[in-house]
Amino acid sequence: MDMAQVHREAFREEAHELLTELESALLELEENPVDANLIGCAFRAMHTIKGSGAMFGFYEVAELTHEVETVFDQVRNGSTSVTKDLIDKTLKAGDLIRCLLSSNGAVDESERQQLISTFRQMAAPPEDKPVHVGSDNPAGALRESEEDEKLYRIRFRPSPDIFLTGTDPLLLLKELRDLGKCRIIAHLCDIPSLDSMDPERCYTYWDIILSTAKGINAIKDVFIFVEEDSEIHITIIDDSGNSIDKPIYKKLGEILVERGDLTTEDMEQVLQKKKLFGEILVESGLADPSKVEAALVEQQQIREAQQKRQMSAAAASIRVPSEKLDTLVNLVGELVTVQARLSQTAGLRNDTHLLQIAEEVERLTSELRDSTLNIRMMPIGSTFSKFKRLVRDLSQQLEKEVEMVTEGAGTELDKTVIERLNDPLVHIIRNSIDHGIESPETRQAAGKPRQGTVHLTAEHSGDSVILTIRDDGAGLDKNAIRAKAIEKKLILESAELSDRELFALIFAPGFSTAKKITGVSGRGVGMDVVKQSIEALRGTIDITSQKGEGTTITIKLPLTLAIIESLMVKIGDEYFVMPLSLVEECVELTSNDIERAHGRNLANVRGSMIPYIPLRQRFLLGDKDPAIQHVVVTEVAGERIGLLVDSVIGEHQTVIKSLGRMYRDVQGLSGATILGDGSVALILDVPQLVQWG
Amino acid sequence: MNCNLEQSEEIAEIIISGSMSIEDAANLRNVLASAIAGSCRIEIDLTAADTTDISCLQVICSAHRAAVQLGKQLTLRGTEESLIKCLEDAGFPRHTGCQQQNGIACLWQERQRN
């Protein structure tokens, strides 16, 4: 790949991230159309995509984003308000840009042109607008209470009589200083000679370079009582919304010409000479030194502001390809294994020095492991924002009123887990909206609010993350599920099932109680795939539902897929590990206990009978049971079930290695790990073992 | 503001104390004018001066130009922290010289905190 292609690829990646940010800002704007931060965020996303797009040859993208950006600039300035129509169109533009950025880049050109002209109409001055954009969200003028930091040039020439009105210009200058970083240059060139001066008149005027996020209105407010008699010019000379990729510093001459302190002709004449421009100007008397100095201050301040932004942007993040992170995690995994060997060897040799070193290495490895895994952690919020869009589009399509409420967007999960979580969650949310949430009329008739709600929450629970998708819809119909399960011969007519067992039937392949198949769901493909996907992530899924009140789906996922805390057990000469998150407790089981159960695999744990799976028999590991065995009690899908093993070794840091292609379909095992002595321990797939029975 | 002038043909020393404000500007101009007229070297001692407003700064600035034009020397002495703060707030300190003095010797040159 040549460098140009590398840059284009990097831009694509960045643009996709920006589009996600844009989308989430737009959806939030729908609820809060005057939020200056959100408007700024949407504007900046478009601005960056436009700038970088044009730079890397995505001219169609740049052309479209330019029009959208123009409208959002007006929104920023308060001359246009945010409406549902604007949000709809911008979301559409975002989708189109995504298509343009995709590798084939095939889009309907007429659609692109239509969007461009729509945005042009929106941006046109009111008299040119053929149709009023709409007032479904009359946001009104946007107050620039807090916005992005901008650099302003202020020329303040007070009335000569300002002292007589009791106003001290010094106080006004102090007020300006309070607004942000400020450089003030007083121009003293108009001060007359001592004998002709009126000491009670003001001859001084100022150039002020102010960097502030308070907005132009805050600056104007400072001069509110003197503006009528004074000469006040406020100009934005640098905007943080500007691309920082290529800082632009205006030259001294350009600043002076722009300020009206120098003519273009004079500048060009001076440029013929080979000296410092400012020096020549002062020497030749073309500009007052204070004016040159003020221009230099402005130049310096812009440079500082741009450098600061560049540095903070550079320091905020470093873009690293995820493959590099995967390699790092793999290496750390190897290191954890080697460290385990070192600790084991040191323990066997009983060498104090070696033990000390081993402990130190163990501590460092543990820190390194945590830090490395942390790098891969991403907040789940980026996925949440996609679902907001999904809910919005689906509810429109199905003519339902659905709101999505999310909580815990900051909850972090391994990047791979988040990526693989997308499809299962889409299935679940689609089902919730299609089958769960009723039509507004039905809801109203049932005494519910017209608008249904889908709650999506994420929270940490030990070394797992619990995701909950809860809707306040119709809930699952137990009778319908039961009838369908009997029809599909999944259960006997006489079967007595708990609610949990009954609901678990919807995870069976091809199971659907939907009376009609819609474009959204109802084909019975999905929930079985959802379950498989979650289990592939070493997670569990559980359903609870109350007819008429709604359904809750709970997904429990490990924080990471690379290294897990596990419990190591031994059967015969073989070691096995299982995720510690699934383990509830371990109890002893003697041969007498087994005899008392009369051949049934049931363990009496403090009075409650818990079924167990004898793994020695399951894995055909010899037939001689030790006198005392151990039942590792786990909880899967809300049921407690034990796994019978010879002995429990203890906790273990398990670096997960996938099984080779040959063993991929082996039931009950999900991977392997290398132990300190170099031997291999298999990782038990507990949910599968339980399902297998 | 208190303003004391001690003058000889050689040197005029103006000792200013307290806060310098618009009420004092006319008086300050008169004191400075007579100091410049009567002495070759004028020294303004601001050690005891607290604060100043723009009007007094303008007068001192103008006096400096007048002195330089007559080939005389006008200097400031003992600009204290609070006074420097006033100068900075007013945007008076600068790196370059005064245009009226052909770019050399501005009274406010480099008068800022490091």
PDB file of N, CA and C in Angstrom, chain B residues 15-55:
ATOM      1  N   ILE B  15       8.562  62.980  43.562  1.00  0.00           N
ATOM      2  CA  ILE B  15       8.208  61.797  44.358  1.00  0.00           C
ATOM      3  C   ILE B  15       6.689  61.712  44.445  1.00  0.00           C
ATOM      4  N   ILE B  16       6.183  60.616  43.918  1.00  0.00           N
ATOM      5  CA  ILE B  16       4.721  60.442  43.885  1.00  0.00           C
ATOM      6  C   ILE B  16       4.345  59.324  44.846  1.00  0.00           C
ATOM      7  N   SER B  17       3.295  59.562  45.621  1.00  0.00           N
ATOM      8  CA  SER B  17       2.808  58.491  46.498  1.00  0.00           C
ATOM      9  C   SER B  17       1.280  58.411  46.408  1.00  0.00           C
ATOM     10  N   GLY B  18       0.758  57.244  46.772  1.00  0.00           N
ATOM     11  CA  GLY B  18      -0.693  57.036  46.743  1.00  0.00           C
ATOM     12  C   GLY B  18      -1.195  56.654  45.370  1.00  0.00           C
ATOM     13  N   SER B  19      -2.490  56.798  45.179  1.00  0.00           N
ATOM     14  CA  SER B  19      -3.109  56.394  43.910  1.00  0.00           C
ATOM     15  C   SER B  19      -3.207  57.594  42.971  1.00  0.00           C
ATOM     16  N   MET B  20      -2.823  57.350  41.718  1.00  0.00           N
ATOM     17  CA  MET B  20      -2.858  58.437  40.733  1.00  0.00           C
ATOM     18  C   MET B  20      -4.126  58.273  39.906  1.00  0.00           C
ATOM     19  N   SER B  21      -4.964  59.350  39.940  1.00  0.00           N
ATOM     20  CA  SER B  21      -6.229  59.236  39.198  1.00  0.00           C
ATOM     21  C   SER B  21      -6.480  60.505  38.386  1.00  0.00           C
ATOM     22  N   ILE B  22      -7.618  60.519  37.712  1.00  0.00           N
ATOM     23  CA  ILE B  22      -7.975  61.625  36.816  1.00  0.00           C
ATOM     24  C   ILE B  22      -7.922  62.991  37.533  1.00  0.00           C
ATOM     25  N   GLU B  23      -8.269  62.991  38.826  1.00  0.00           N
ATOM     26  CA  GLU B  23      -8.244  64.257  39.587  1.00  0.00           C
ATOM     27  C   GLU B  23      -6.829  64.828  39.687  1.00  0.00           C
ATOM     28  N   ASP B  24      -5.852  63.906  39.591  1.00  0.00           N
ATOM     29  CA  ASP B  24      -4.467  64.335  39.767  1.00  0.00           C
ATOM     30  C   ASP B  24      -3.763  64.656  38.452  1.00  0.00           C
ATOM     31  N   ALA B  25      -4.435  64.322  37.332  1.00  0.00           N
ATOM     32  CA  ALA B  25      -3.754  64.401  36.034  1.00  0.00           C
ATOM     33  C   ALA B  25      -3.284  65.824  35.716  1.00  0.00           C
ATOM     34  N   ALA B  26      -4.151  66.812  35.943  1.00  0.00           N
ATOM     35  CA  ALA B  26      -3.790  68.197  35.600  1.00  0.00           C
ATOM     36  C   ALA B  26      -2.620  68.659  36.461  1.00  0.00           C
ATOM     37  N   ASN B  27      -2.686  68.380  37.726  1.00  0.00           N
ATOM     38  CA  ASN B  27      -1.602  68.742  38.645  1.00  0.00           C
ATOM     39  C   ASN B  27      -0.297  68.076  38.219  1.00  0.00           C
ATOM     40  N   LEU B  28      -0.378  66.808  37.898  1.00  0.00           N
ATOM     41  CA  LEU B  28       0.811  66.056  37.487  1.00  0.00           C
ATOM     42  C   LEU B  28       1.425  66.673  36.232  1.00  0.00           C
ATOM     43  N   ARG B  29       0.541  67.056  35.289  1.00  0.00           N
ATOM     44  CA  ARG B  29       1.055  67.669  34.062  1.00  0.00           C
ATOM     45  C   ARG B  29       1.811  68.969  34.383  1.00  0.00           C
ATOM     46  N   ASN B  30       1.235  69.778  35.277  1.00  0.00           N
ATOM     47  CA  ASN B  30       1.888  71.052  35.617  1.00  0.00           C
ATOM     48  C   ASN B  30       3.233  70.815  36.299  1.00  0.00           C
ATOM     49  N   VAL B  31       3.282  69.867  37.232  1.00  0.00           N
ATOM     50  CA  VAL B  31       4.535  69.567  37.951  1.00  0.00           C
ATOM     51  C   VAL B  31       5.590  69.109  36.969  1.00  0.00           C
ATOM     52  N   LEU B  32       5.181  68.195  36.068  1.00  0.00           N
ATOM     53  CA  LEU B  32       6.138  67.659  35.105  1.00  0.00           C
ATOM     54  C   LEU B  32       6.618  68.738  34.135  1.00  0.00           C
ATOM     55  N   ALA B  33       5.696  69.602  33.739  1.00  0.00           N
ATOM     56  CA  ALA B  33       6.073  70.672  32.802  1.00  0.00           C
ATOM     57  C   ALA B  33       7.120  71.587  33.427  1.00  0.00           C
ATOM     58  N   SER B  34       6.910  71.949  34.700  1.00  0.00           N
ATOM     59  CA  SER B  34       7.894  72.841  35.318  1.00  0.00           C
ATOM     60  C   SER B  34       9.214  72.120  35.591  1.00  0.00           C
ATOM     61  N   ALA B  35       9.137  70.819  35.894  1.00  0.00           N
ATOM     62  CA  ALA B  35      10.370  70.052  36.117  1.00  0.00           C
ATOM     63  C   ALA B  35      11.191  70.006  34.835  1.00  0.00           C
ATOM     64  N   ILE B  36      10.508  69.756  33.709  1.00  0.00           N
ATOM     65  CA  ILE B  36      11.210  69.659  32.417  1.00  0.00           C
ATOM     66  C   ILE B  36      11.798  71.035  32.053  1.00  0.00           C
ATOM     67  N   ALA B  37      11.041  72.063  32.337  1.00  0.00           N
ATOM     68  CA  ALA B  37      11.508  73.411  31.996  1.00  0.00           C
ATOM     69  C   ALA B  37      12.736  73.804  32.811  1.00  0.00           C
ATOM     70  N   GLY B  38      12.804  73.325  34.072  1.00  0.00           N
ATOM     71  CA  GLY B  38      13.851  73.817  34.946  1.00  0.00           C
ATOM     72  C   GLY B  38      15.051  72.918  35.128  1.00  0.00           C
ATOM     73  N   SER B  39      15.008  71.666  34.708  1.00  0.00           N
ATOM     74  CA  SER B  39      16.131  70.751  34.976  1.00  0.00           C
ATOM     75  C   SER B  39      16.501  69.965  33.722  1.00  0.00           C
ATOM     76  N   CYS B  40      17.742  69.468  33.736  1.00  0.00           N
ATOM     77  CA  CYS B  40      18.218  68.664  32.605  1.00  0.00           C
ATOM     78  C   CYS B  40      17.776  67.208  32.744  1.00  0.00           C
ATOM     79  N   ARG B  41      17.710  66.762  33.981  1.00  0.00           N
ATOM     80  CA  ARG B  41      17.372  65.361  34.218  1.00  0.00           C
ATOM     81  C   ARG B  41      16.167  65.307  35.160  1.00  0.00           C
ATOM     82  N   ILE B  42      15.170  64.531  34.744  1.00  0.00           N
ATOM     83  CA  ILE B  42      13.945  64.456  35.564  1.00  0.00           C
ATOM     84  C   ILE B  42      13.783  62.996  35.992  1.00  0.00           C
ATOM     85  N   GLU B  43      13.644  62.822  37.269  1.00  0.00           N
ATOM     86  CA  GLU B  43      13.484  61.474  37.791  1.00  0.00           C
ATOM     87  C   GLU B  43      12.138  61.388  38.510  1.00  0.00           C
ATOM     88  N   ILE B  44      11.291  60.462  38.067  1.00  0.00           N
ATOM     89  CA  ILE B  44       9.988  60.300  38.739  1.00  0.00           C
ATOM     90  C   ILE B  44      10.103  59.083  39.648  1.00  0.00           C
ATOM     91  N   ASP B  45       9.953  59.294  40.915  1.00  0.00           N
ATOM     92  CA  ASP B  45      10.059  58.198  41.873  1.00  0.00           C
ATOM     93  C   ASP B  45       8.663  57.679  42.190  1.00  0.00           C
ATOM     94  N   LEU B  46       8.416  56.463  41.717  1.00  0.00           N
ATOM     95  CA  LEU B  46       7.072  55.878  41.889  1.00  0.00           C
ATOM     96  C   LEU B  46       7.053  54.802  42.976  1.00  0.00           C
ATOM     97  N   THR B  47       8.118  54.764  43.775  1.00  0.00           N
ATOM     98  CA  THR B  47       8.230  53.715  44.799  1.00  0.00           C
ATOM     99  C   THR B  47       7.006  53.684  45.710  1.00  0.00           C
ATOM    100  N   ALA B  48       6.507  54.859  46.049  1.00  0.00           N
ATOM    101  CA  ALA B  48       5.376  54.912  46.986  1.00  0.00           C
ATOM    102  C   ALA B  48       4.029  55.046  46.280  1.00  0.00           C
ATOM    103  N   ALA B  49       4.065  54.976  44.946  1.00  0.00           N
ATOM    104  CA  ALA B  49       2.791  55.079  44.206  1.00  0.00           C
ATOM    105  C   ALA B  49       2.100  53.722  44.198  1.00  0.00           C
ATOM    106  N   ASP B  50       0.794  53.752  44.416  1.00  0.00           N
ATOM    107  CA  ASP B  50       0.059  52.473  44.479  1.00  0.00           C
ATOM    108  C   ASP B  50      -0.452  52.047  43.118  1.00  0.00           C
ATOM    109  N   THR B  51      -1.351  52.861  42.630  1.00  0.00           N
ATOM    110  CA  THR B  51      -1.976  52.520  41.342  1.00  0.00           C
ATOM    111  C   THR B  51      -2.053  53.784  40.496  1.00  0.00           C
ATOM    112  N   THR B  52      -2.378  53.542  39.228  1.00  0.00           N
ATOM    113  CA  THR B  52      -2.551  54.703  38.345  1.00  0.00           C
ATOM    114  C   THR B  52      -3.661  54.423  37.354  1.00  0.00           C
ATOM    115  N   ASP B  53      -4.257  55.485  36.864  1.00  0.00           N
ATOM    116  CA  ASP B  53      -5.227  55.278  35.789  1.00  0.00           C
ATOM    117  C   ASP B  53      -4.624  55.740  34.472  1.00  0.00           C
ATOM    118  N   ILE B  54      -5.396  55.627  33.416  1.00  0.00           N
ATOM    119  CA  ILE B  54      -4.878  55.924  32.070  1.00  0.00           C
ATOM    120  C   ILE B  54      -4.476  57.394  31.946  1.00  0.00           C
ATOM    121  N   SER B  55      -5.272  58.289  32.540  1.00  0.00           N
ATOM    122  CA  SER B  55      -5.012  59.720  32.345  1.00  0.00           C
ATOM    123  C   SER B  55      -3.602  60.080  32.828  1.00  0.00           C
TER     124      SER B  55
END
